[in-house]
Short mmCIF file of C-alpha atoms in Angstrom, two decimals:
data_model
loop_
_atom_site.label_atom_id
_atom_site.label_comp_id
_atom_site.label_asym_id
_atom_site.label_seq_id
_atom_site.Cartn_x
_atom_site.Cartn_y
_atom_site.Cartn_z
CA UNK A 1 -11.58 13.73 -27.82
CA UNK A 2 -13.00 11.77 -24.89
CA UNK A 3 -11.21 8.60 -25.99
CA UNK A 4 -7.92 10.54 -26.12
CA UNK A 5 -8.46 11.66 -22.54
CA UNK A 6 -9.17 8.08 -21.44
CA UNK A 7 -6.10 6.79 -23.28
CA UNK A 8 -3.96 9.44 -21.60
CA UNK A 9 -5.37 8.57 -18.18
CA UNK A 10 -4.79 4.85 -18.84
CA UNK A 11 -1.16 5.58 -19.78
CA UNK A 12 -0.62 7.42 -16.50
CA UNK A 13 -2.17 4.59 -14.52
CA UNK A 14 -0.08 2.02 -16.39
CA UNK A 15 3.07 4.04 -15.61
CA UNK A 16 2.14 4.02 -11.94
CA UNK A 17 1.57 0.27 -12.03
CA UNK A 18 4.89 -0.39 -13.75
CA UNK A 19 6.91 1.87 -11.47
CA UNK A 20 5.37 0.36 -8.36
CA UNK A 21 6.42 -3.13 -9.52
CA UNK A 22 10.03 -2.09 -10.02
CA UNK A 23 10.71 -0.08 -6.91
CA UNK A 24 9.30 0.63 -3.52
CA UNK A 25 8.23 4.28 -3.62
CA UNK A 26 9.32 6.50 -0.78
CA UNK A 27 6.82 9.21 0.04
CA UNK A 28 7.71 11.63 2.77
CA UNK A 29 6.34 14.91 4.00
CA UNK A 30 9.17 17.41 3.68
CA UNK A 31 9.76 20.95 4.81
CA UNK A 32 10.06 23.48 2.00
CA UNK A 33 13.69 23.39 0.83
CA UNK A 34 15.90 26.35 1.70
CA UNK A 35 16.35 27.15 -1.98
CA UNK A 36 12.60 27.82 -2.24
CA UNK A 37 12.58 29.83 0.96
CA UNK A 38 15.33 32.07 -0.47
CA UNK A 39 13.14 32.89 -3.49
CA UNK A 40 10.46 34.61 -1.44
CA UNK A 41 10.50 38.41 -1.27
CA UNK A 42 12.24 40.02 1.69
CA UNK A 43 10.04 40.14 4.76
CA UNK A 44 7.63 37.52 3.41
CA UNK A 45 7.27 34.00 4.74
CA UNK A 46 5.13 31.84 2.50
CA UNK A 47 6.13 28.48 3.94
CA UNK A 48 5.49 28.71 7.67
CA UNK A 49 1.98 28.57 9.11
CA UNK A 50 0.41 31.73 10.47
CA UNK A 51 -2.46 30.29 12.50
CA UNK A 52 -2.32 26.51 12.90
CA UNK A 53 0.27 23.78 12.65
CA UNK A 54 -0.56 20.32 11.33
CA UNK A 55 2.10 17.70 12.04
CA UNK A 56 5.47 17.99 13.71
CA UNK A 57 7.31 20.68 11.71
CA UNK A 58 5.86 23.75 13.44
CA UNK A 59 3.97 22.09 16.29
CA UNK A 60 5.83 23.72 19.17
CA UNK A 61 6.09 27.26 17.80
CA UNK A 62 4.94 29.68 20.51
CA UNK A 63 2.85 31.86 18.18
CA UNK A 64 0.73 28.82 17.18
CA UNK A 65 -0.02 27.57 20.71
CA UNK A 66 -3.41 29.26 21.05
CA UNK A 67 -4.83 26.98 18.33
CA UNK A 68 -2.99 23.97 19.79
CA UNK A 69 -5.07 24.48 22.91
CA UNK A 70 -8.25 24.57 20.81
CA UNK A 71 -7.49 21.24 19.14
CA UNK A 72 -8.64 19.32 22.23
CA UNK A 73 -11.93 21.20 22.03
CA UNK A 74 -12.27 20.33 18.32
CA UNK A 75 -11.50 16.66 19.08
CA UNK A 76 -14.13 16.66 21.85
CA UNK A 77 -16.70 18.18 19.49
CA UNK A 78 -15.81 15.69 16.77
CA UNK A 79 -16.07 12.71 19.15
CA UNK A 80 -19.49 13.54 20.61
CA UNK A 81 -21.50 10.34 21.07
CA UNK A 82 -20.56 6.91 22.37
CA UNK A 83 -20.01 5.37 18.91
CA UNK A 84 -17.66 8.15 17.86
CA UNK A 85 -15.76 7.98 21.18
CA UNK A 86 -15.21 4.26 20.73
CA UNK A 87 -14.05 4.81 17.15
CA UNK A 88 -11.70 7.57 18.38
CA UNK A 89 -10.17 5.19 20.92
CA UNK A 90 -9.70 2.54 18.22
CA UNK A 91 -7.98 5.08 15.97
CA UNK A 92 -5.66 6.23 18.79
CA UNK A 93 -4.65 2.64 19.55
CA UNK A 94 -4.07 1.93 15.85
CA UNK A 95 -1.92 5.05 15.44
CA UNK A 96 0.09 4.13 18.54
CA UNK A 97 0.61 0.59 17.21
CA UNK A 98 1.75 1.92 13.83
CA UNK A 99 3.54 5.03 15.04
CA UNK A 100 6.88 3.89 13.60
CA UNK A 101 5.34 3.49 10.14
CA UNK A 102 3.67 6.88 10.47
CA UNK A 103 6.97 8.51 11.40
CA UNK A 104 8.43 7.20 8.14
CA UNK A 105 5.98 9.47 6.30
CA UNK A 106 7.97 12.49 7.49
CA UNK A 107 11.44 13.64 6.53
CA UNK A 108 14.16 11.86 8.46
CA UNK A 109 14.75 13.38 11.87
CA UNK A 110 11.68 15.63 11.83
CA UNK A 111 9.85 13.55 14.46
CA UNK A 112 12.82 12.89 16.75
CA UNK A 113 11.63 15.38 19.35
CA UNK A 114 8.50 13.35 20.07
CA UNK A 115 8.16 10.11 21.97
CA UNK A 116 5.62 7.65 20.57
CA UNK A 117 2.81 8.75 22.88
CA UNK A 118 3.22 12.49 22.26
CA UNK A 119 3.53 11.92 18.50
CA UNK A 120 0.33 9.82 18.55
CA UNK A 121 -1.55 12.47 20.52
CA UNK A 122 -0.39 15.20 18.16
CA UNK A 123 -1.43 13.27 15.06
CA UNK A 124 -4.80 12.32 16.54
CA UNK A 125 -5.62 15.88 17.61
CA UNK A 126 -4.49 17.24 14.24
CA UNK A 127 -6.64 14.68 12.43
CA UNK A 128 -9.72 15.49 14.54
CA UNK A 129 -9.07 19.21 14.00
CA UNK A 130 -8.97 18.77 10.21
CA UNK A 131 -12.09 16.59 10.12
CA UNK A 132 -14.04 18.89 12.43
CA UNK A 133 -12.89 21.94 10.46
CA UNK A 134 -14.06 20.35 7.19
CA UNK A 135 -17.38 19.26 8.68
#
């Protein structure tokens, strides 16, 4: 039984290895397609955030702004201490340097409303928020 599980797992990993040799995978963060949104019961919204937005899709929605304001507080709490502040600065600079690659992770056009600096700030604050929330 255990050997069957290992063989199955090996076959999946081999498939991944083979497919990655043949093509460059394209992974993007997408919004829920309209066809899925139409399946939800009337009056329900299962795809839009209620409290907090992570990433660019719902970032500027007015009803989520109260938590947006808290993200700076969460980042400050997460970056307490000189070593963490220095690491935070390094991360910000790295994100800014690779912002064009990071934008490619999202559906085409979904980050157009953000210049590189505002996109970097958003991603950094969202990342600190998630890490502080999980801590």
